[in-house]
XYZ file of C-alpha atoms in Angstrom:
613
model
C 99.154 118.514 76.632
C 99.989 115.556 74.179
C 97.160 112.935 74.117
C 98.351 109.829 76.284
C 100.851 107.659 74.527
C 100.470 103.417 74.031
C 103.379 103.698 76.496
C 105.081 106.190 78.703
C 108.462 107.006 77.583
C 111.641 105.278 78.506
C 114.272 107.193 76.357
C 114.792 110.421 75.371
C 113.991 109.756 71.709
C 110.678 108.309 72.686
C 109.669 111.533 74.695
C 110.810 113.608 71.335
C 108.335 111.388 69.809
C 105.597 112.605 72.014
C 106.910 116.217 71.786
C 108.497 116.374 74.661
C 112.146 118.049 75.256
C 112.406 117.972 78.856
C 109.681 116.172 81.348
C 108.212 117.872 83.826
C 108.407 114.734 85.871
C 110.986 111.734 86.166
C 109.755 108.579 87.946
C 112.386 105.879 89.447
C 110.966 102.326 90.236
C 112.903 99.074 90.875
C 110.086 97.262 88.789
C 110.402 96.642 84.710
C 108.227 99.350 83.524
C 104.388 97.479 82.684
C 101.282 99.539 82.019
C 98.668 98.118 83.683
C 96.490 99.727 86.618
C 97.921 96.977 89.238
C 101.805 98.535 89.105
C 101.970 102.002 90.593
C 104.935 103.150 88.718
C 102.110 102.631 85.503
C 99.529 103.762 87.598
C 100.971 107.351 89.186
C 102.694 108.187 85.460
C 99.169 107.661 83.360
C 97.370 110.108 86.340
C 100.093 112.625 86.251
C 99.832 112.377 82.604
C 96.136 112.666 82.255
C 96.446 115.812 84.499
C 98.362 117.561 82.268
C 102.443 116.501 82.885
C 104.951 114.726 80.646
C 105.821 112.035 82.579
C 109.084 109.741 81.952
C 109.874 106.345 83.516
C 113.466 105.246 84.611
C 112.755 101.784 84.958
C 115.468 99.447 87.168
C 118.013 101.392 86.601
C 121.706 100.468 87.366
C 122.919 102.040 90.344
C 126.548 101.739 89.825
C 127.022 104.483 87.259
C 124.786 107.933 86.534
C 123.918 106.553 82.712
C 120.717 105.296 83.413
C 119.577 108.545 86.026
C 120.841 111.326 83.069
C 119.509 109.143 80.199
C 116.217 111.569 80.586
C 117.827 114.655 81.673
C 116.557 116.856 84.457
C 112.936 116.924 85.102
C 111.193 119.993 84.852
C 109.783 119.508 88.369
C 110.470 116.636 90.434
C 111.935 113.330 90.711
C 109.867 110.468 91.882
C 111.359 107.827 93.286
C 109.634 104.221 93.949
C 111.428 100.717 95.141
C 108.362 99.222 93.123
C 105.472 97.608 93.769
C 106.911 95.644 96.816
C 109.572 96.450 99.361
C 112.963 95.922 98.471
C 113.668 93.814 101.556
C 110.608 91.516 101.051
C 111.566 91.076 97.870
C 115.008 90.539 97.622
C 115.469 87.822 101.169
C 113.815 85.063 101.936
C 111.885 84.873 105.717
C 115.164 83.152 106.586
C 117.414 86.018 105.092
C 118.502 84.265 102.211
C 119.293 85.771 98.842
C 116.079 85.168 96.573
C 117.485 83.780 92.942
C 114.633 85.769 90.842
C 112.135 88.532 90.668
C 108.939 88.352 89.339
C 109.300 91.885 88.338
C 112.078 91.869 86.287
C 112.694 90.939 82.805
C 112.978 87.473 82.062
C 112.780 87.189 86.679
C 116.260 88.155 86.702
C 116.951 90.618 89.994
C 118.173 94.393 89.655
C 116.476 95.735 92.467
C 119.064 96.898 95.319
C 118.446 95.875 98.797
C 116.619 99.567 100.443
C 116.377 100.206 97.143
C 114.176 103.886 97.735
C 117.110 105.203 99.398
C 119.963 104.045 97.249
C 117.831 105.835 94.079
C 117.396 109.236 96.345
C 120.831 109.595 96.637
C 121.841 108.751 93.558
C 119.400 111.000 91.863
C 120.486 113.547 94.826
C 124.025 113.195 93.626
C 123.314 113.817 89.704
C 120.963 116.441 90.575
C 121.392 118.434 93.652
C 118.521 121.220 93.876
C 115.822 118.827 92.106
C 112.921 117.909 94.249
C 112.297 114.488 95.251
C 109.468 112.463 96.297
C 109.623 109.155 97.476
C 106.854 106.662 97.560
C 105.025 103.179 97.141
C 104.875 100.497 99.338
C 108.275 100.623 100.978
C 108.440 104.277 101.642
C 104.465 104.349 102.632
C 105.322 101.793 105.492
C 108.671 102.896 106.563
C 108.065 106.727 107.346
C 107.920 106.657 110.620
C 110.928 104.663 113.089
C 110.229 101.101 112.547
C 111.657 97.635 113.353
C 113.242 96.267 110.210
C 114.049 92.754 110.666
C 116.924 92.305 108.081
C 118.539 94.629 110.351
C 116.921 93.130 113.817
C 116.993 96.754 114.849
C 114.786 99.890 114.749
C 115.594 102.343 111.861
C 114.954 105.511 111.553
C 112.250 106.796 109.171
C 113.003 106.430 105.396
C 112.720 110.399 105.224
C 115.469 110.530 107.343
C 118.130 108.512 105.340
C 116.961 109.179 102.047
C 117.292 112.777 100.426
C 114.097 113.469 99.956
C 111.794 116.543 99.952
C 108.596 114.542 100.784
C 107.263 111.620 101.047
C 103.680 110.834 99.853
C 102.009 107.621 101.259
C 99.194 105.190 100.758
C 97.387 105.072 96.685
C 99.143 109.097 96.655
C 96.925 110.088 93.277
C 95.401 112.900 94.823
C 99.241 113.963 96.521
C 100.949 113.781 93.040
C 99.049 115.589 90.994
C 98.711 117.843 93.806
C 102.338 118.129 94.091
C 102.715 118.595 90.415
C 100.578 121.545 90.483
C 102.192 123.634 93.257
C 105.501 123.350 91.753
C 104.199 124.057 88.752
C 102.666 127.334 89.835
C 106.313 128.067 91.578
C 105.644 127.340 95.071
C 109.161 126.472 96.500
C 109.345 122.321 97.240
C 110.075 123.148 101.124
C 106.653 125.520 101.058
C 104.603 122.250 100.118
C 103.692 121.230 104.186
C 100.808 120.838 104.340
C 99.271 118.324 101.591
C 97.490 115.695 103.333
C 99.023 112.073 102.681
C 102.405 113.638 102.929
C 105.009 113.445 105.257
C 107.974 116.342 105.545
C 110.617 116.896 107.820
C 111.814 120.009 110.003
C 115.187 121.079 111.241
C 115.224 120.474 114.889
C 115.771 124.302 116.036
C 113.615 125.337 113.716
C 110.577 122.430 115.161
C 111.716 124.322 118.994
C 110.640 127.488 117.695
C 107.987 127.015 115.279
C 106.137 123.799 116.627
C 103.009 123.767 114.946
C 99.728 123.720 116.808
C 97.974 120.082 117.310
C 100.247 118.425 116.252
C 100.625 114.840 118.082
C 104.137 113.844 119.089
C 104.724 109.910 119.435
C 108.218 108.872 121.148
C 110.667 109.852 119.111
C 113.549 107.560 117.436
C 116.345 107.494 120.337
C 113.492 106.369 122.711
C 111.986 104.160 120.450
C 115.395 102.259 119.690
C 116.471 102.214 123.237
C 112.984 101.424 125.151
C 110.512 98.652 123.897
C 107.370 100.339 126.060
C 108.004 103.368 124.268
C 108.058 101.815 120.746
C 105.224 100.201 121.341
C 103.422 103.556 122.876
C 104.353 105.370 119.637
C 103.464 102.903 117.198
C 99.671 102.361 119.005
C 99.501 106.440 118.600
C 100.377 106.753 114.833
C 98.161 103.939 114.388
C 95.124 105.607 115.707
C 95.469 108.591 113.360
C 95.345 106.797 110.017
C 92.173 108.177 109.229
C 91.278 111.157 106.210
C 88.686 112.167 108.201
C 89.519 112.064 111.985
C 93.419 111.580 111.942
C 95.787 114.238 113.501
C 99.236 115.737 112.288
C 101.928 113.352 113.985
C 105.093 114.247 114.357
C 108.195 111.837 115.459
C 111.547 113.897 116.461
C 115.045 111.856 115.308
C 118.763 113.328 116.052
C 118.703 115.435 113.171
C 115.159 116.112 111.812
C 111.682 115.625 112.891
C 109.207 113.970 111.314
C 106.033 115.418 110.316
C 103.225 113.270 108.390
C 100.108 115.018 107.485
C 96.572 113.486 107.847
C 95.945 110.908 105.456
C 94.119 112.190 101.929
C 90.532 111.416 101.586
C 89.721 108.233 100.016
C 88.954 108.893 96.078
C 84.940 108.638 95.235
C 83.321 106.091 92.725
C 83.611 108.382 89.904
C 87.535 109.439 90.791
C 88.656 105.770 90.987
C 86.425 105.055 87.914
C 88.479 107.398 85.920
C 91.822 106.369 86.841
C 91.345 102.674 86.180
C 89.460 103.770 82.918
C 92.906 105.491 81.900
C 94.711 103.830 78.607
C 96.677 101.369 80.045
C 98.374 98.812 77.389
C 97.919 96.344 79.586
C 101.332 94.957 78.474
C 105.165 95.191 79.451
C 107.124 97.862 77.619
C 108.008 96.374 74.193
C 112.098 97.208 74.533
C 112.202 93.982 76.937
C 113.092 91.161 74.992
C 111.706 88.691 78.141
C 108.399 88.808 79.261
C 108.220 89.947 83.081
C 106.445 87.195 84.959
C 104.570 89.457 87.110
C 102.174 90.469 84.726
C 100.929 87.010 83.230
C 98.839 86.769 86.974
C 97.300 90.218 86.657
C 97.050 90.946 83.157
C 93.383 89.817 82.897
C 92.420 91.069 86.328
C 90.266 94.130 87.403
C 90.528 95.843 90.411
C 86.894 96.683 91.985
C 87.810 98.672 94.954
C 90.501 100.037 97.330
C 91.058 99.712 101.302
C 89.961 96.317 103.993
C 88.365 97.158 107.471
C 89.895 93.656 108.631
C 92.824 95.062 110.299
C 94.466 91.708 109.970
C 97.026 92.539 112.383
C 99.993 91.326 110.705
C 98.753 93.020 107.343
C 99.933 96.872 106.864
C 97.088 97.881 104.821
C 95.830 100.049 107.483
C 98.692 102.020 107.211
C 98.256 102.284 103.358
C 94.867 101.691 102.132
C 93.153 102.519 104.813
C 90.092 100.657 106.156
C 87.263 102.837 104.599
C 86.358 100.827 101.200
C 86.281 102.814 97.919
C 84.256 100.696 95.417
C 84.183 101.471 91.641
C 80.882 101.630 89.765
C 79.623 98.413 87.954
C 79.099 100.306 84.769
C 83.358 101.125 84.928
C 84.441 97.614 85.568
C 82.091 96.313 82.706
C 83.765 98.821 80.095
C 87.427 97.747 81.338
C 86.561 94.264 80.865
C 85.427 95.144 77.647
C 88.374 96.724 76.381
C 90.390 93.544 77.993
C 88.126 91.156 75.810
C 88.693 92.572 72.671
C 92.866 92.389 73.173
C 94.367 89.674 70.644
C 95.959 87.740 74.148
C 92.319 87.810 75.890
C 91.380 83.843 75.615
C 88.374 84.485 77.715
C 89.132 84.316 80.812
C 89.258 87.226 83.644
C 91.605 86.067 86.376
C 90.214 88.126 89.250
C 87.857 90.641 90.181
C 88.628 92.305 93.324
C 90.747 93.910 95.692
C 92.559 93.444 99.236
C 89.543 91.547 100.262
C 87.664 90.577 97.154
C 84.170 90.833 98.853
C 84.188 93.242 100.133
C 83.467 95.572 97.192
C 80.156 97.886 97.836
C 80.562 97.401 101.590
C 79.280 100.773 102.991
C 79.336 102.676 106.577
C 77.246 105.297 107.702
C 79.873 106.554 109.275
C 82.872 106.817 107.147
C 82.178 109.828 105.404
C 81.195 112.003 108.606
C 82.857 110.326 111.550
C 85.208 107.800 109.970
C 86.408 104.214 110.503
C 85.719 104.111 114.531
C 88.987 104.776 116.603
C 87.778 102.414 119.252
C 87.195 99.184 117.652
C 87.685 97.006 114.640
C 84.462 96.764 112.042
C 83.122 93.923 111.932
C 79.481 91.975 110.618
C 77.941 92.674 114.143
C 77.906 96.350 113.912
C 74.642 97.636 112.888
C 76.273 100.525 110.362
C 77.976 98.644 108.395
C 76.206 97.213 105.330
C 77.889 94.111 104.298
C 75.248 92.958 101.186
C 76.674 90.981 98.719
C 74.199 91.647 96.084
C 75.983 94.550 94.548
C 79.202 92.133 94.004
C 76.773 89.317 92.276
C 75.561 91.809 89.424
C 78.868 92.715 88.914
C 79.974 89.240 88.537
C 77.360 88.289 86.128
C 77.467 91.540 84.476
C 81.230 90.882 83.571
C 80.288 87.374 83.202
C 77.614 89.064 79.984
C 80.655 90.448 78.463
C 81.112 89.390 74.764
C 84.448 87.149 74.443
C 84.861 86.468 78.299
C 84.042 82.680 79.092
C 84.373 82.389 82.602
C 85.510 85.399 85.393
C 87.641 84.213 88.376
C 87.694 85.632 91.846
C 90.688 84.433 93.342
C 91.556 87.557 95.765
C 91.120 86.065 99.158
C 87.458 86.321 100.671
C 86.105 86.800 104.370
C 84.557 83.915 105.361
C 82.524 85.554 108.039
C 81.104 88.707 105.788
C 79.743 85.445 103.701
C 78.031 83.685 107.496
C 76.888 87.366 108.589
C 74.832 88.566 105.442
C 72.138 86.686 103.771
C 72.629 87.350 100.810
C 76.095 85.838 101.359
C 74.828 82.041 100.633
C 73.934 82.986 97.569
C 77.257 85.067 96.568
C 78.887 81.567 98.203
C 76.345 79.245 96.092
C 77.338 81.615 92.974
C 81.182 81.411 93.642
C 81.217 77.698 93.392
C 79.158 77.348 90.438
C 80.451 79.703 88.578
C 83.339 81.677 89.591
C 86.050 79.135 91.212
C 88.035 77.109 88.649
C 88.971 74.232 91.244
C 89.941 75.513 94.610
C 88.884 78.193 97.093
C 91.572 79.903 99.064
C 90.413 81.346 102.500
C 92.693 82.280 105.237
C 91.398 81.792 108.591
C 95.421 81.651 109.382
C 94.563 79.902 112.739
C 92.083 78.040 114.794
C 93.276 78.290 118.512
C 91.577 81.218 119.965
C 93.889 83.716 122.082
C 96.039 83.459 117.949
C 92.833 84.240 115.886
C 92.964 87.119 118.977
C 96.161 88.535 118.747
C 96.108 88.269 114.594
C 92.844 90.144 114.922
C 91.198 87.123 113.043
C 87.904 85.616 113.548
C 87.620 83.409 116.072
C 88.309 79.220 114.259
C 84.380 78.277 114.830
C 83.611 80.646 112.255
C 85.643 79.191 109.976
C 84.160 75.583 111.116
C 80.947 77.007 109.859
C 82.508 78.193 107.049
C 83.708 74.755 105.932
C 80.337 73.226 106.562
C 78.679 75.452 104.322
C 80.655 74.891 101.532
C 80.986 70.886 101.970
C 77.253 71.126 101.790
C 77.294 73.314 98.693
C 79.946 70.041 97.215
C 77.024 67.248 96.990
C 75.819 66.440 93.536
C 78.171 68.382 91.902
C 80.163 66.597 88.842
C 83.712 68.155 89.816
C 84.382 68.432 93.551
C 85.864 71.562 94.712
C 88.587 72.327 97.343
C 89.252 74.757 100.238
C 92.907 75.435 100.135
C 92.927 77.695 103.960
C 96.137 79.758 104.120
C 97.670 78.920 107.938
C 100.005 80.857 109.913
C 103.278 79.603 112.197
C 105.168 81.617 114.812
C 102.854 84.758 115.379
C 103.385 86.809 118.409
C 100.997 85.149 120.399
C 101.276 81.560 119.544
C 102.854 78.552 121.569
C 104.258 74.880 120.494
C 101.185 74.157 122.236
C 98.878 76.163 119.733
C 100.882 74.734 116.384
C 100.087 71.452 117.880
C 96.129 72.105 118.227
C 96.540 73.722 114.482
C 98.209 70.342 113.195
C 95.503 68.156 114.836
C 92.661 70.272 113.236
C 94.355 69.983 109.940
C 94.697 65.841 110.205
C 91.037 65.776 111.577
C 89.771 67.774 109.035
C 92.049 66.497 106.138
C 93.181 70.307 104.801
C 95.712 70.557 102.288
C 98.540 72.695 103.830
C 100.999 73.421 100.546
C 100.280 77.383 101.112
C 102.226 77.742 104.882
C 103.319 81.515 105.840
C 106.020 81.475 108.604
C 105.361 85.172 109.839
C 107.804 86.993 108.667
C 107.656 91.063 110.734
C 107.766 93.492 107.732
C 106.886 97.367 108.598
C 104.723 98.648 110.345
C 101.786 95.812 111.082
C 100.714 95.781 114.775
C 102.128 92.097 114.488
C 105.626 93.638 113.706
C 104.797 96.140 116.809
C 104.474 92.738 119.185
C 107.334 90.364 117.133
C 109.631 93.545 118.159
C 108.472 94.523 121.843
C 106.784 91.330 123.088
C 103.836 93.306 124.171
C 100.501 94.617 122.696
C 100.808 97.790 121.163
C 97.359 98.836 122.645
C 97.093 97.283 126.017
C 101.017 96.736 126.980
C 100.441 93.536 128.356
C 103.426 90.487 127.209
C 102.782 88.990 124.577
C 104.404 85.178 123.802
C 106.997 85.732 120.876
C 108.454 82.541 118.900
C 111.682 82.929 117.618
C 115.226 80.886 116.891
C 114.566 77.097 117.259
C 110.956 77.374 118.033
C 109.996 79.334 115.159
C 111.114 76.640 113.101
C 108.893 73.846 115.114
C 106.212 75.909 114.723
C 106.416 76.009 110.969
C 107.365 72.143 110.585
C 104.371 71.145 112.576
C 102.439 72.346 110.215
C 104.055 70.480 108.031
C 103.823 67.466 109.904
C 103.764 65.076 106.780
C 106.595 65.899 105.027
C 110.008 63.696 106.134
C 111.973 66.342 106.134
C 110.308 67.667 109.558
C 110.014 64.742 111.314
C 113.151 65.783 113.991
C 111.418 69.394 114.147
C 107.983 67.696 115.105
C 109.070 65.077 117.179
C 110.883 67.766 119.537
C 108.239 70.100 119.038
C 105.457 67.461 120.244
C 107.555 66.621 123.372
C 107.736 69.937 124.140
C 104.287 70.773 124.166
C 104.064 67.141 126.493
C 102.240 65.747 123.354
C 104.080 62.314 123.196
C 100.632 60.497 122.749
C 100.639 61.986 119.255
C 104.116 60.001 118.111
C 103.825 56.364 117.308
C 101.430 54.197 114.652
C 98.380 54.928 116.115
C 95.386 56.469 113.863
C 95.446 59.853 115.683
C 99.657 59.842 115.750
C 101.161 62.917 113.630
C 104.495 61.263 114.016
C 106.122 57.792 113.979
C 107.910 56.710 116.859
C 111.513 56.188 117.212
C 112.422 52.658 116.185
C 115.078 50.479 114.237
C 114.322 51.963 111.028
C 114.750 55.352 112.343
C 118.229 54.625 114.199
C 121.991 55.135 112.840
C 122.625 52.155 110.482
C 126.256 51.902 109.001
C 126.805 52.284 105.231
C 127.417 49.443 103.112
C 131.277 50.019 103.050
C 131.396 49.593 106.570
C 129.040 47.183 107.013
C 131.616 45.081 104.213
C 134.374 45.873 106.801
């Protein structure tokens, strides 16, 4: 095989380049094509590559004529087919379903990505070539394969295997499933035969599923029951969620009308020396050079390093569980201090790495007795109590000042989110906290404790708002003498299942008292499959069945403008919201008062023109 080109190829002419008359493999993506280890289109191609396929890249293409889908011919083995590096939905609508007037992944932020965009590509490609294999994957694909709520729609669709023409579907990081796909086809192994590759899902025809159901397999309600019956959605998505795990997770299988779906156990997580050599791969690091725009999604991650893979967290409105996994895979020092020496020698480098980490930047080297027997524990959620997992931070210092020893870098950045109560549980934590102000935070620390009432921080799976009290005292403490103060900037939540006027009013109280800066508000918005999707959906607790409080409409909207109590704009919002809540002794001039009062000022005052009448 050809040695790995600066880029992958986009044309024809630049595969002949390489040596290459027909690819073996064809990847689809609604993202501009950019080689760096943080876009999966970039990242899937260079490991397919390095394990011995020609890999081409069809990079937004236009959907409203075959041009762009024949401009590399047919693939050799398979098609695979990406809406990019986020879903298509998330992407292209706003929380309030309005059309979004750019895209960070496109050149010069100008959208091409169609709405569902994994299925529009399958069938297109399905169209132009009938008989070629296809794979779908990334993000979208990952978190829609099994029925799901999709709240463009408000209204359960079926999985994405079963309107998209696809032969499989890999989900999660899908390395190991690629190349393993790549291989079996390659050795002539019909695409239908290829069943039973973990981190894969397939379907089944119906009669053939009567006949030929295979043993232990784990049925979860299937879609008409799921679409009709809340309980039952809920049931099923509490029973896929419990098998997300390499090592102790079960075949699942979810019957619709006319397929079943079957999803294999999920692939092991990569080792040290796996993930080392993927990220040490010969990425450019740059956008392809036809665009003539730059693509403002790489300027944010084209200094940054990824450390490690995976968050035991299990935020409950985050899907990473479903897609990561919670078992962390950390890369060695020694590989992260070779990639950020090959970064500082680039002519754009000025010094500065933007980021080191991951999901949950620290917790790189976090390790588990457990994991590699027994698994992340069906049971319960890890946490800093429990006595097997070891949650030192001294592993994630020397890699910060080993970076930080690089020639040409100046100052490294960590600005992935940290857990606040990994820092409180460890001691070694004060000084990874003492070290992260000195040295490693330009300005401001973000931190998401996302909410402070308790049953929230509860039903978000969150630690409980104390913690994050402590939190805040350690690092006002760690503020005196310096020269330049620094900043929390605490990412807060409205409308969760789970949360009440009531709550948002507590929230907005604790942010006056404590004089936060709120610019960074998420209203929740329910994207596939997060256990706070499960509860938005159902109004119950996937794993207990008991109601659950859901905002919506009107009350949604309070929630968010309380919040933002400050800005004009919300004033009506608040002022109803505090009545609501039978909060009035928080509206008028007094110290404590979110709100002014209604007075003369605030009343209907006639125009000049009529006043002149």
């Amino acid at each position: 095989m050809n040695p790995q080109p600066p880029f992958l190829p986009l044309t024809s002419a630049e595969g002949r380049a390489c040596g290459i008359d027909q690819f073996d493999i064809i990847l689809v993506t609604g993202d501009a094509y950019i080689d760096h280890p943080s876009f999966g289109t970039a990242l899937i191609g260079r490991v397919l590559w390095d394990a011995g396929f020609s890999v081409g890249i069809i990079a937004q293409p236009d959907v409203k004529t075959e041009r762009d889908f024949t401009a590399l011919g047919r693939p050799r083995l398979f098609f695979g087919i990406s809406s990019g590096n986020v879903d298509s939905m998330v992407n292209n609508l706003t929380p309030n379903l309005k059309r979004r007037s750019s895209d960070v992944y496109s050149p010069g932020g100008v959208p091409r990505r169609p709405d569902r965009a994994t299925i529009v590509y399958a069938n297109r490609v399905h169209a132009t070539y009938p008989g070629t294999p296809i794979v779908i994957g990334g993000i979208e694909a990952s978190l829609r394969r099994f029925a799901h709520y999709d709240y463009w729609q408000d209204r359960v669709r079926q999985s994405i295997l079963a309107d998209a023409p696809a032969t499989l579907l890999a989900y999660g990081m899908a390395e190991r499933q690629m190349v393993a796909i790549a291989r079996r086809l390659d050795a002539g192994e019909p695409a239908r035969a290829l069943r039973d590759i973990p981190g894969t899902c397939c379907t089944m025809e119906v009669a053939e599923w009567r006949v030929a159901r295979p043993e232990g397999v784990v049925v979860i309600p299937g879609f008409s029951e799921v679409s009709s019956d809340k309980t039952a959605y809920a049931r099923a998505f509490a029973l896929h969620y419990r098998e997300q795990d390499p090592v102790r997770g079960r075949t699942l299988a979810q019957p619709h009308p006319k397929t079943v779906i079957v999803q294999n156990p999920p692939a092991p997580p990569l080792s040290a020396a796996e993930l080392d050599h993927i990220y040490e791969l010969p990425f450019s690091r740059r956008t392809h050079p036809s665009y003539p725009e730059p693509v403002p999604a790489l300027e944010p991650v084209q200094f940054s390093v990824v450390s490690h893979r995976g968050c035991f967290g299990s935020c409950s409105f985050c899907a990473l569980t479903h897609h990561q996994g919670r078992i962390i895979q950390s890369r060695s020092i020694g590989s992260i201090v070779r990639e950020v020496t090959r970064m500082a020698v680039m002519p754009e480098f000025k010094g500065i790495v933007k980021d080191v980490g991951g999901p949950t930047a620290n917790m790189y080297g976090t390790e588990c007795d457990r994991w590699g027997t027994a698994g992340a524990c069906p049971d319960m959620s890890c946490s800093p109590a429990c006595p097997t997992l070891r949650t030192s931070h001294r592993k994630l210092a020397d890699l910060l000042k080993r970076i930080s020893d690089v020639p040409g870098v100046k100052k490294v950045f960590v600005s992935s989110g940290i857990r606040y109560d990994l820092v409180l549980a460890d001691d070694s934590g004060s000084r990874y906290l003492d070290d992260l102000c000195d040295c490693h935070v330009s300005g401001h620390l973000k931190v998401a404790p996302e909410h402070i009432s308790p049953h929230v921080t509860e039903a978000m799976n969150k630690p409980d708002g104390s913690v994050f009290d402590r939190f805040v005292n350690r690092f006002e403490a760690l503020q005196k003498g310096k020269p330049t103060r620094q900043y929390l900037v605490p990412y807060f939540m409205s409308g969760h299942p789970g949360c009440t006027v009531s709550d948002m009013v507590e929230l907005a109280e604790y942010i006056r008292d404590r004089g936060l800066y709120t610019e960074q508000v998420q209203d929740f918005t329910p994207t596939p499959m997060s256990v706070s999707t499960s509860m938005y959906y159902t109004g119950l607790n996937p794993f207990t069945l008991e109601p659950v409080h859901v905002p919506k409409g009107r009350e949604k909207r309070i929630q968010r403008a309380l919040m933002q109590y400050r800005e004009p704009q919300n004033r009506g919002l608040v002022l109803e919201g505090l009545r609501m809540a039978g909060r009035e002794d928080l509206i008028g001039s007094g110290k404590k008062c979110l709100v002014a009062g209604e007075s003369r000022d605030h009343r209907f005052r006639p125009g000049p023109a009529a006043q002149r009448k």
